[in-house]
Short mmCIF file of C-alpha atoms in Angstrom, two decimals:
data_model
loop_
_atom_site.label_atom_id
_atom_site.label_comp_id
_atom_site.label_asym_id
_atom_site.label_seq_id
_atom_site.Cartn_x
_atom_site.Cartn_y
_atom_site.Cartn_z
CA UNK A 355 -1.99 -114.13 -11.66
CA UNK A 356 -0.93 -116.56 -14.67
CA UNK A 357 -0.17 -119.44 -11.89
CA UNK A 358 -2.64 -121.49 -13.48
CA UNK A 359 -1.32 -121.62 -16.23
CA UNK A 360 1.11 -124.52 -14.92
CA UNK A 361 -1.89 -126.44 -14.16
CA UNK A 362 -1.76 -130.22 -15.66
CA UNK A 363 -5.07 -129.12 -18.15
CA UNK A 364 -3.39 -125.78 -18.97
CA UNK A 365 -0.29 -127.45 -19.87
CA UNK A 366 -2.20 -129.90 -21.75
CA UNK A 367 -3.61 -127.24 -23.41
CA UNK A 368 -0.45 -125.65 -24.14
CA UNK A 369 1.11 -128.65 -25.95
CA UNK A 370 -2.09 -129.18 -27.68
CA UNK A 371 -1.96 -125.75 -28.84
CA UNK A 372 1.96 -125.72 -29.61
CA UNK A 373 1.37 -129.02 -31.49
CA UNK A 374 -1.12 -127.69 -33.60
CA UNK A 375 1.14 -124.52 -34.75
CA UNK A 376 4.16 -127.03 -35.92
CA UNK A 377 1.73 -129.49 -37.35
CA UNK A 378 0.46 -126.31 -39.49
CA UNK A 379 3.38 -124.46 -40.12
CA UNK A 380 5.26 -127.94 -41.35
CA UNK A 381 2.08 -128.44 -44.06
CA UNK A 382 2.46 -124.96 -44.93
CA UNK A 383 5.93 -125.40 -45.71
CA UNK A 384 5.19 -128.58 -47.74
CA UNK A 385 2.83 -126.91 -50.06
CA UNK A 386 5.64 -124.07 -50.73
CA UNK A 387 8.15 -127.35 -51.32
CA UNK A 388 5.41 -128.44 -53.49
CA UNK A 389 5.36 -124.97 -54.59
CA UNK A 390 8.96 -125.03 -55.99
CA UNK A 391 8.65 -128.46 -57.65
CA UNK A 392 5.63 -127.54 -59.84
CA UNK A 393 7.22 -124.29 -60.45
CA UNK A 394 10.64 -126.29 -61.53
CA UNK A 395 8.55 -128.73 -63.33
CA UNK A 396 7.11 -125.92 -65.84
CA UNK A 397 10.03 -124.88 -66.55
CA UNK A 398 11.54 -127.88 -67.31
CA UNK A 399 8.66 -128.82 -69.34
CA UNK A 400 8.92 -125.63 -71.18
CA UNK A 401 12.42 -125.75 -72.16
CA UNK A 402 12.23 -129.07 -73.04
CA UNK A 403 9.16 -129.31 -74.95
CA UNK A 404 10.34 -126.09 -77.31
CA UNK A 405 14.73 -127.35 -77.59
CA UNK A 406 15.75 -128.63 -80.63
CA UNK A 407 14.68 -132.18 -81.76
CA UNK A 408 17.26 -134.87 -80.75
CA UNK A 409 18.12 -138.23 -82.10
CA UNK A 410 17.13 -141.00 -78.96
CA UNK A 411 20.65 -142.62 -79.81
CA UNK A 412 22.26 -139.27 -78.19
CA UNK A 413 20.40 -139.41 -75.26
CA UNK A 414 21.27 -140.73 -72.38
CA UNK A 415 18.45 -141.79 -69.76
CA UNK A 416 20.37 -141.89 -66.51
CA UNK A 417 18.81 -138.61 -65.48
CA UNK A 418 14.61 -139.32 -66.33
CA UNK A 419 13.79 -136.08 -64.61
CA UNK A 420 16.35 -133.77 -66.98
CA UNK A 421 15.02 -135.29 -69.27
CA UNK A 422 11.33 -135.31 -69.40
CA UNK A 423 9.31 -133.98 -72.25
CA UNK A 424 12.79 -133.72 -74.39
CA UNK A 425 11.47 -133.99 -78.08
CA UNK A 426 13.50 -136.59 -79.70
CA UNK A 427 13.55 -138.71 -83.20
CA UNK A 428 13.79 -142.24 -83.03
CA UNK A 429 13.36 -145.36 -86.12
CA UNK A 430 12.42 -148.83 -85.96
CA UNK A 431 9.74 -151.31 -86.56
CA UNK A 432 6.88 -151.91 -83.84
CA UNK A 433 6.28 -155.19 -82.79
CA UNK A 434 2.93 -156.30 -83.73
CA UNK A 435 2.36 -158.29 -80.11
CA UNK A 436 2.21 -157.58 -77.23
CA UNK A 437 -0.57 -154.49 -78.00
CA UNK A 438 -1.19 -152.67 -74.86
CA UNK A 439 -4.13 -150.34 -74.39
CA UNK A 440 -4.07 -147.63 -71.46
CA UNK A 441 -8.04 -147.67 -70.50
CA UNK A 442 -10.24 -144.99 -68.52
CA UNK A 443 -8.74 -141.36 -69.89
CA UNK A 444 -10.53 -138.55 -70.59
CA UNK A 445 -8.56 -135.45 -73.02
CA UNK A 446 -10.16 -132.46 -73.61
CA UNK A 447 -13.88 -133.67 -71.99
CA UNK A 448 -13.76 -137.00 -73.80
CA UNK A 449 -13.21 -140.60 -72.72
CA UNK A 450 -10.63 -142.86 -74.33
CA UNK A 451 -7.57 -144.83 -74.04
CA UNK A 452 -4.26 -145.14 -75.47
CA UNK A 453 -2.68 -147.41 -77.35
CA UNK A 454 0.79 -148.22 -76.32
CA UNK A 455 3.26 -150.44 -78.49
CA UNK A 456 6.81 -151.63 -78.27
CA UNK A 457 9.22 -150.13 -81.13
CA UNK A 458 12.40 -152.00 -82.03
CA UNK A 459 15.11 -150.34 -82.80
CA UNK A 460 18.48 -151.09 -85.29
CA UNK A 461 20.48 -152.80 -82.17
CA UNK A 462 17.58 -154.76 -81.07
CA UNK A 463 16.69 -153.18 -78.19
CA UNK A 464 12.65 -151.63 -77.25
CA UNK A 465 11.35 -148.36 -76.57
CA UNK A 466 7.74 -147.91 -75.47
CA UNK A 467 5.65 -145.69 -77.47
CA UNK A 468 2.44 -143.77 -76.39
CA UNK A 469 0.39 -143.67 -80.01
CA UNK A 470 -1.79 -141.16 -78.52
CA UNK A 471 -5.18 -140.77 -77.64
CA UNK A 472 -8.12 -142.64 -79.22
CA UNK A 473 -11.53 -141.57 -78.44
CA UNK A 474 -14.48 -144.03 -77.08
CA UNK A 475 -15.94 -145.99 -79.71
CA UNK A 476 -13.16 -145.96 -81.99
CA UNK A 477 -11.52 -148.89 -82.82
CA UNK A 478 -7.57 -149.50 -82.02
CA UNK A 479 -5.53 -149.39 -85.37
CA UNK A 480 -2.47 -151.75 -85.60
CA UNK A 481 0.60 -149.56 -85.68
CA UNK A 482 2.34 -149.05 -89.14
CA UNK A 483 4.39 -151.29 -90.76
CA UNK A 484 7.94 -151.50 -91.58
CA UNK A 485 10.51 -149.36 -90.19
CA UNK A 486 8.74 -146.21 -88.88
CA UNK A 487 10.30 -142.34 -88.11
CA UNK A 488 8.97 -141.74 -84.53
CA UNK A 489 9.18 -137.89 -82.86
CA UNK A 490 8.10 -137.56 -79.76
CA UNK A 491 8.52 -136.75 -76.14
CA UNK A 492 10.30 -138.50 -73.76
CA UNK A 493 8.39 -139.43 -70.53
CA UNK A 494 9.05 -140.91 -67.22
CA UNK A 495 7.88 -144.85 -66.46
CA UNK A 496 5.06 -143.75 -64.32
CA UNK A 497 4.83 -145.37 -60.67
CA UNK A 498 2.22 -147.51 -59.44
CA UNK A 499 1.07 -151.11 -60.96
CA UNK A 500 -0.18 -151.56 -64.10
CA UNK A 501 -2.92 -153.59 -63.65
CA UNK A 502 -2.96 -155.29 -66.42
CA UNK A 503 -5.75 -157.65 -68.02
CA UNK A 504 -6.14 -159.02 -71.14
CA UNK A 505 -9.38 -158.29 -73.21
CA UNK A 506 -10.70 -161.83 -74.45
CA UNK A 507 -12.10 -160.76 -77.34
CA UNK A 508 -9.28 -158.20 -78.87
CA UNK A 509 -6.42 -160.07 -76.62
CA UNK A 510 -5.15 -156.57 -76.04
CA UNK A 511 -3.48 -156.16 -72.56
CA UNK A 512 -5.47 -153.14 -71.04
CA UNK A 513 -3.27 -151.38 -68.47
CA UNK A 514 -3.55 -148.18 -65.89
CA UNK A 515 -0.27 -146.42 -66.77
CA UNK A 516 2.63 -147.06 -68.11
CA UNK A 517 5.19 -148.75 -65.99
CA UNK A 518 8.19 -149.49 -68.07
CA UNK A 519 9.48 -152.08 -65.31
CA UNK A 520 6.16 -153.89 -65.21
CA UNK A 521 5.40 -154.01 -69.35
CA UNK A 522 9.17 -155.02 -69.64
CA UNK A 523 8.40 -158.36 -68.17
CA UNK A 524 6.21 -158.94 -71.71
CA UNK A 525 9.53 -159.01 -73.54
CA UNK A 526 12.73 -160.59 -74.35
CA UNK A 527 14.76 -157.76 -75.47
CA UNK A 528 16.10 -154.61 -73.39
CA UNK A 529 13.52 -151.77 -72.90
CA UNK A 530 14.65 -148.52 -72.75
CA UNK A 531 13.77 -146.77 -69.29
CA UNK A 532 11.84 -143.94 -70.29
CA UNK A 533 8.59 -144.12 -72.87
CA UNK A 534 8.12 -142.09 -75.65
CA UNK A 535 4.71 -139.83 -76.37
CA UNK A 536 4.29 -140.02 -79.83
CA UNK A 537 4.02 -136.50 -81.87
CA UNK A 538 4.69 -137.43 -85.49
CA UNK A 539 5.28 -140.47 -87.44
CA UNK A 540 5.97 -141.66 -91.14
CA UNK A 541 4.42 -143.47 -92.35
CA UNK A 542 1.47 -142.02 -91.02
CA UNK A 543 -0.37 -143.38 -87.60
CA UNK A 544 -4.33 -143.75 -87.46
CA UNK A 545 -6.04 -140.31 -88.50
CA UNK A 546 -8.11 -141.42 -85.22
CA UNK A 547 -5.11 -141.09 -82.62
CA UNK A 548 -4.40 -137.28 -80.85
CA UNK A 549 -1.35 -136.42 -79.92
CA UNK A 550 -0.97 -136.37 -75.75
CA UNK A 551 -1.29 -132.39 -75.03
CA UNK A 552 1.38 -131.18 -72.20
CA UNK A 553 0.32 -130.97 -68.80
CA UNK A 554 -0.93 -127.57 -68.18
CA UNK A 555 1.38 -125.06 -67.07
CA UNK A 556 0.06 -123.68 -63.90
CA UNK A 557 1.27 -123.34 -60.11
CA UNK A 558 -1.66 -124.98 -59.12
CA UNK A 559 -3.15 -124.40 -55.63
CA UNK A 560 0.15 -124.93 -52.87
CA UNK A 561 0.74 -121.15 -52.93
CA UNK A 562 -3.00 -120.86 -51.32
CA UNK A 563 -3.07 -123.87 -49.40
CA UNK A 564 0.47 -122.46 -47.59
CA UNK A 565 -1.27 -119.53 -46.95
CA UNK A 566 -4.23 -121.23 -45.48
CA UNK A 567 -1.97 -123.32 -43.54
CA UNK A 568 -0.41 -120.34 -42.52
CA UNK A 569 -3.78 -118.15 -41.52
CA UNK A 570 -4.57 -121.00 -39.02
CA UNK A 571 -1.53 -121.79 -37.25
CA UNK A 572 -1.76 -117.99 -36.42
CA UNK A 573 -5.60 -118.51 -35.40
CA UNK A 574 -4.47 -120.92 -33.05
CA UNK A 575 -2.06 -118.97 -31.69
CA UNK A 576 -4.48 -116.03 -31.31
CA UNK A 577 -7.20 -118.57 -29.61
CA UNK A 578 -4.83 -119.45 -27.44
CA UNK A 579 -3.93 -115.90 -26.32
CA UNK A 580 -7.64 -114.95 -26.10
CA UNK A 581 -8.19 -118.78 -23.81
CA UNK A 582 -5.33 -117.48 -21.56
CA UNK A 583 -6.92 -113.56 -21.31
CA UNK A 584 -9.95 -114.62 -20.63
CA UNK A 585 -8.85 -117.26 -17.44
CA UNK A 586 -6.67 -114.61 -16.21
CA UNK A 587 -9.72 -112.13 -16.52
CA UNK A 588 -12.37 -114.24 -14.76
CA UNK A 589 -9.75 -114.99 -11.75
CA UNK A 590 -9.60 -111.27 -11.17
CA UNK A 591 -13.02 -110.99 -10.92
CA UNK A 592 -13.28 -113.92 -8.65
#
């Protein structure tokens, strides 16, 4: 009765079908992966964002992902040039950018600050002067190119994101490998700048997309069934 089914366009169909299922079940499993990372990421940014302040000379950057959103205190003086600007955000509905500066520290060496967000229209504020008290959070150099271009007018390097390796290149000295979000500083920033809110703390959408992925690997499955039924049906008849 089922001969057929060993027919070259059965089998076809068969490995069409089977391919389908793995192809399904494997993104289904990906979004639970993904699933697990988010999940690890909250609480990591969590614990974290709420520990203790730190000094940055006790912290050691070998591990960027232990360390993300750490709040830690740091002092130096920020260099006046090279004044970086990261263009085409939006926080909380509104459009802006961020200004991003180099900070020297005691030995001589640069960590890259994030001075927070400054809303359309408003015009970039030079960083303070003198040595500075800096708490923030610590942040991972984020991947992709910077893009960077210099505005003719301001001579400000507008950027993407903030790619320690690439804005490194700017400068002479050693630049630490993680940046900094800046929280709190005295003296005092710009009364313009917000503070960079955390990212919000949510699971997202893998645990439905899994599911989904799930649903039609067994639909599949199911039409396959009801394909093979229905052959096996009409050759009875016939």
């Amino acid at each position: 009765m089922y001969k057929f089914l060993v027919r070259p366009k059965w089998i076809g169909f068969h490995l069409l079908c089977v391919a389908a299922i793995v192809a399904m079940v494997s993104l289904a499993f990906w979004q639970l992966r993904r699933l697990d990372e988010r999940q690890a990421l909250n609480d990591r940014v969590a614990q974290n964002s709420t520990a203790a302040v730190v000094s940055f000379d006790e912290v050691t950057l070998a591990d960027p992902d232990a360390l993300v959103y750490r709040l830690v205190e740091l002092s130096g003086s920020y260099l006046s040039e090279p004044q970086f600007e990261m263009v085409n955000l939006s926080q909380a509905g509104t459009t802006g950018s961020d200004p991003v500066n180099a900070l020297q520290l005691a030995d001589g060496s640069l960590v890259i600050i994030n001075r927070g967000f400054l809303p359309a229209g408003s015009e970039v504020a030079p960083p303070p002067r003198g040595v500075v008290q800096v708490t923030g959070r610590l942040r991972k150099s984020q991947s992709g190119s910077t893009d960077q271009r210099v505005d003719d007018e301001s001579e400000v390097i507008n950027i993407r994101r903030i790619n320690v390796p690439d804005l490194s290149d700017q400068f002479q000295q050693p630049v630490a490998s993680m940046y900094v979000e800046l929280l709190d500083s005295t003296p005092s920033d710009s009364s313009a700048l917000q503070p960079v809110p955390l990212p919000e703390q949510s699971s997202g959408p893998h645990l439905s997309y899994a599911i989904q992925w799930f649903i039609f690997s067994v639909c599949v499955a199911i039409g396959w069934v009801f394909a093979v039924r229905k052959s096996a049906r009409e050759r009875r008849v016939t």
